[in-house]
Amino acid sequence: MADIFSSHSLDLAAPATGAFAITPSDTTIFDQPTRAVYVGAAGTLAVEMLSGGSVFFEGLPAGAILPVRVRRVLAASTASFLVGLY
């Protein structure tokens, strides 16, 4: 199938073009920072932002998509079935 959008530039407002499963870890830094994180099962998401600061997103519902640039999802996260979008 031809991609009718292949000639358009990719910026942060464009839809994601790739995805990867996330296993929370205090040591693993992603090869590719996210442009968003999908939360499959409700809970708290603890992340290290691309800029280096850490933050907790509390009370996330299942199915949430957070438009955040992160380089790591920390082990303190209780949300699960996480997917990094880029």
Coordinates of N, CA, C and O in Angstrom, one line a residue:
M1 N 0.8 -1.2 0.0 CA 0.0 0.0 0.0 C 0.9 1.2 0.0 O 1.8 1.3 0.8
A2 N 0.6 2.2 -0.9 CA 1.4 3.4 -1.0 C 1.0 4.3 0.2 O -0.2 4.4 0.6
D3 N 2.0 5.0 0.7 CA 1.8 6.0 1.8 C 1.6 7.4 1.2 O 2.5 8.0 0.7
I4 N 0.3 7.8 1.2 CA 0.0 9.1 0.5 C 0.6 10.3 1.3 O 0.6 11.4 0.7
F5 N 1.1 10.1 2.5 CA 1.7 11.2 3.3 C 3.2 11.1 3.3 O 3.9 11.8 4.0
S6 N 3.8 10.3 2.5 CA 5.3 10.1 2.5 C 6.1 11.4 2.2 O 7.2 11.5 2.6
S7 N 5.4 12.3 1.4 CA 6.2 13.5 1.1 C 6.0 14.6 2.1 O 6.6 15.7 2.0
H8 N 5.2 14.4 3.2 CA 5.0 15.4 4.2 C 6.1 15.3 5.3 O 6.6 14.2 5.5
S9 N 6.4 16.4 5.8 CA 7.4 16.4 6.9 C 6.9 15.8 8.2 O 5.7 15.9 8.4
L10 N 7.7 15.2 9.0 CA 7.3 14.6 10.3 C 7.7 15.6 11.3 O 8.9 15.9 11.5
D11 N 6.7 16.1 12.1 CA 7.0 16.9 13.2 C 6.2 16.4 14.4 O 5.5 15.4 14.3
L12 N 6.4 17.0 15.5 CA 5.7 16.4 16.8 C 4.2 16.5 16.7 O 3.6 15.8 17.5
A13 N 3.6 17.3 15.8 CA 2.2 17.3 15.7 C 1.6 16.2 14.8 O 0.4 15.9 14.8
A14 N 2.5 15.6 14.1 CA 2.1 14.5 13.2 C 1.8 13.2 14.0 O 2.3 13.0 15.1
P15 N 1.0 12.3 13.4 CA 0.8 11.0 14.1 C 2.1 10.2 14.3 O 3.1 10.4 13.5
A16 N 2.2 9.3 15.2 CA 3.3 8.5 15.4 C 3.6 7.6 14.2 O 2.6 7.2 13.6
T17 N 4.8 7.3 14.0 CA 5.2 6.4 12.9 C 5.7 5.1 13.4 O 6.0 4.2 12.6
G18 N 6.0 4.9 14.7 CA 6.6 3.7 15.2 C 6.1 3.5 16.7 O 5.6 4.5 17.3
A19 N 6.3 2.3 17.2 CA 5.9 2.0 18.6 C 6.8 0.9 19.1 O 7.4 0.1 18.4
F20 N 6.9 0.9 20.5 CA 7.6 -0.2 21.1 C 7.0 -0.5 22.5 O 6.5 0.5 23.1
A21 N 7.1 -1.7 22.9 CA 6.6 -2.1 24.3 C 7.5 -1.5 25.3 O 8.7 -1.5 25.1
I22 N 6.9 -1.1 26.4 CA 7.7 -0.5 27.5 C 7.7 -1.4 28.7 O 6.5 -1.7 29.2
T23 N 8.8 -1.8 29.3 CA 8.9 -2.4 30.6 C 9.5 -1.4 31.5 O 10.7 -1.0 31.3
P24 N 8.8 -1.0 32.5 CA 9.4 0.0 33.4 C 10.7 -0.5 34.0 O 10.8 -1.6 34.4
S25 N 11.7 0.4 34.1 CA 13.0 0.1 34.6 C 13.7 1.4 35.0 O 13.6 2.4 34.3
D26 N 14.4 1.4 36.1 CA 15.2 2.5 36.5 C 16.5 2.7 35.8 O 17.2 3.7 36.0
T27 N 16.9 1.7 35.0 CA 18.2 1.7 34.3 C 18.1 1.8 32.8 O 19.1 2.2 32.2
T28 N 17.0 1.4 32.2 CA 16.9 1.3 30.8 C 16.5 2.7 30.2 O 15.5 3.2 30.5
I29 N 17.4 3.2 29.4 CA 17.1 4.5 28.6 C 16.7 4.0 27.2 O 17.4 3.2 26.6
F30 N 15.6 4.6 26.7 CA 15.1 4.2 25.4 C 16.1 4.6 24.3 O 16.7 5.6 24.3
D31 N 16.2 3.7 23.2 CA 17.0 4.0 22.1 C 16.4 5.2 21.3 O 17.1 6.0 20.8
Q32 N 15.1 5.3 21.4 CA 14.3 6.4 20.7 C 13.4 7.0 21.8 O 12.5 6.4 22.3
P33 N 13.6 8.3 22.1 CA 12.6 9.0 23.0 C 11.2 8.9 22.5 O 11.0 9.0 21.2
T34 N 10.3 8.9 23.3 CA 8.9 8.9 22.9 C 8.4 10.2 22.4 O 9.0 11.3 22.8
R35 N 7.3 10.3 21.7 CA 6.5 11.5 21.5 C 5.2 11.4 22.2 O 4.5 12.4 22.4
A36 N 4.9 10.1 22.7 CA 3.7 9.9 23.5 C 3.9 8.5 24.1 O 4.6 7.7 23.7
V37 N 3.1 8.3 25.2 CA 3.1 7.0 25.9 C 1.6 6.6 26.0 O 0.8 7.3 26.5
Y38 N 1.3 5.4 25.5 CA 0.0 4.8 25.6 C -0.1 3.9 26.9 O 0.8 3.2 27.2
V39 N -1.1 4.1 27.7 CA -1.3 3.4 29.0 C -2.4 2.3 28.8 O -3.6 2.7 28.6
G40 N -2.1 1.1 28.8 CA -3.1 0.0 28.5 C -3.9 -0.3 29.7 O -5.1 -0.7 29.6
A41 N -3.3 -0.3 30.9 CA -4.0 -0.6 32.2 C -3.8 0.6 33.2 O -2.6 1.0 33.3
A42 N -4.8 1.0 33.8 CA -4.8 2.2 34.7 C -3.7 2.1 35.8 O -3.3 1.0 36.2
G43 N -3.3 3.3 36.2 CA -2.3 3.4 37.3 C -1.5 4.7 37.2 O -2.0 5.7 36.6
T44 N -0.4 4.7 37.8 CA 0.6 5.8 37.9 C 1.7 5.5 36.9 O 2.2 4.4 36.8
L45 N 2.1 6.6 36.2 CA 3.2 6.5 35.3 C 4.3 7.4 35.8 O 4.1 8.6 36.0
A46 N 5.5 6.8 36.2 CA 6.6 7.5 36.6 C 7.6 7.6 35.5 O 8.0 6.5 35.0
V47 N 8.0 8.8 35.1 CA 8.9 8.9 33.9 C 10.0 9.8 34.1 O 10.0 10.7 35.0
E48 N 11.1 9.6 33.3 CA 12.2 10.6 33.2 C 12.0 11.3 31.9 O 12.0 10.6 30.8
M49 N 11.7 12.6 31.9 CA 11.5 13.3 30.7 C 12.8 13.5 29.9 O 13.9 13.2 30.4
L50 N 12.6 13.8 28.6 CA 13.7 13.9 27.7 C 14.7 15.0 28.3 O 15.9 14.8 28.1
S51 N 14.2 16.0 29.0 CA 15.1 17.0 29.5 C 15.8 16.6 30.7 O 16.7 17.3 31.2
G52 N 15.5 15.4 31.3 CA 16.2 14.9 32.5 C 15.4 14.9 33.8 O 15.7 14.2 34.7
G53 N 14.4 15.7 33.9 CA 13.6 15.8 35.1 C 12.6 14.6 35.2 O 12.2 14.0 34.2
S54 N 12.3 14.2 36.4 CA 11.3 13.1 36.7 C 10.0 13.6 37.2 O 9.9 14.6 37.9
V55 N 8.9 12.9 36.8 CA 7.6 13.3 37.2 C 6.7 12.1 37.3 O 6.9 11.1 36.6
F56 N 5.7 12.1 38.2 CA 4.7 11.1 38.3 C 3.4 11.6 37.8 O 2.9 12.7 38.1
F57 N 2.7 10.8 36.9 CA 1.4 11.1 36.4 C 0.5 10.1 37.1 O 0.5 8.9 36.9
E58 N -0.3 10.7 38.1 CA -1.2 9.9 38.9 C -2.6 9.7 38.3 O -3.1 10.5 37.6
G59 N -3.2 8.5 38.7 CA -4.6 8.3 38.3 C -4.9 8.2 36.9 O -6.0 8.6 36.4
L60 N -4.0 7.7 36.1 CA -4.2 7.6 34.6 C -5.2 6.4 34.3 O -5.1 5.3 34.9
P61 N -6.2 6.7 33.5 CA -7.2 5.6 33.1 C -6.6 4.7 32.0 O -5.7 5.1 31.3
A62 N -7.1 3.5 31.9 CA -6.7 2.7 30.8 C -7.1 3.3 29.5 O -8.1 4.0 29.4
G63 N -6.2 3.2 28.5 CA -6.5 3.8 27.2 C -5.9 5.2 27.1 O -6.1 5.8 26.0
A64 N -5.3 5.8 28.1 CA -4.8 7.2 28.0 C -3.6 7.2 27.1 O -2.8 6.3 27.1
I65 N -3.5 8.3 26.4 CA -2.3 8.6 25.6 C -1.7 9.9 26.0 O -2.4 10.9 25.9
L66 N -0.6 9.9 26.6 CA 0.1 11.1 27.1 C 1.1 11.6 26.1 O 2.0 10.9 25.8
P67 N 0.9 12.8 25.6 CA 1.8 13.4 24.6 C 3.1 13.9 25.3 O 3.3 15.1 25.4
V68 N 4.0 13.0 25.8 CA 5.2 13.4 26.5 C 6.4 12.8 25.9 O 6.4 11.7 25.4
R69 N 7.5 13.6 25.9 CA 8.8 13.1 25.4 C 9.5 12.6 26.6 O 10.0 13.3 27.4
V70 N 9.6 11.2 26.6 CA 10.4 10.6 27.8 C 11.5 9.7 27.2 O 11.4 9.2 26.1
R71 N 12.5 9.6 28.1 CA 13.6 8.7 27.7 C 13.7 7.5 28.6 O 14.4 6.5 28.3
R72 N 12.8 7.4 29.6 CA 12.8 6.3 30.5 C 11.4 6.2 31.3 O 10.9 7.3 31.7
V73 N 10.9 5.0 31.4 CA 9.7 4.9 32.3 C 10.2 4.1 33.5 O 10.8 3.0 33.4
L74 N 10.0 4.7 34.7 CA 10.6 4.2 35.9 C 9.9 3.1 36.5 O 8.7 2.9 36.4
A75 N 10.6 2.3 37.3 CA 10.0 1.1 38.0 C 8.9 1.4 39.0 O 8.1 0.5 39.3
A76 N 8.8 2.6 39.4 CA 7.8 3.0 40.4 C 6.4 3.1 39.7 O 5.4 3.3 40.4
S77 N 6.3 2.9 38.4 CA 5.1 3.0 37.7 C 4.2 1.8 38.1 O 4.7 0.7 38.2
T78 N 2.9 2.1 38.2 CA 1.9 1.0 38.5 C 1.0 0.8 37.3 O 0.4 -0.3 37.2
A79 N 1.0 1.7 36.3 CA 0.3 1.5 35.1 C 1.0 0.4 34.3 O 2.2 0.2 34.5
S80 N 0.3 -0.3 33.5 CA 0.9 -1.4 32.7 C 0.4 -1.5 31.3 O -0.4 -0.7 30.9
F81 N 1.0 -2.4 30.6 CA 0.7 -2.6 29.1 C 1.0 -1.2 28.4 O 0.2 -0.7 27.7
L82 N 2.2 -0.8 28.7 CA 2.7 0.5 28.2 C 3.3 0.4 26.8 O 4.0 -0.6 26.5
V83 N 3.0 1.4 26.0 CA 3.6 1.4 24.6 C 4.2 2.8 24.4 O 3.5 3.8 24.6
G84 N 5.4 2.9 23.9 CA 6.0 4.1 23.6 C 5.8 4.4 22.1 O 5.9 3.5 21.2
L85 N 5.3 5.6 21.8 CA 5.0 6.0 20.4 C 6.0 7.0 20.0 O 6.4 7.9 20.8
Y86 N 6.5 6.9 18.8 CA 7.5 7.9 18.2 C 7.2 8.2 16.8 O 6.4 7.6 16.2

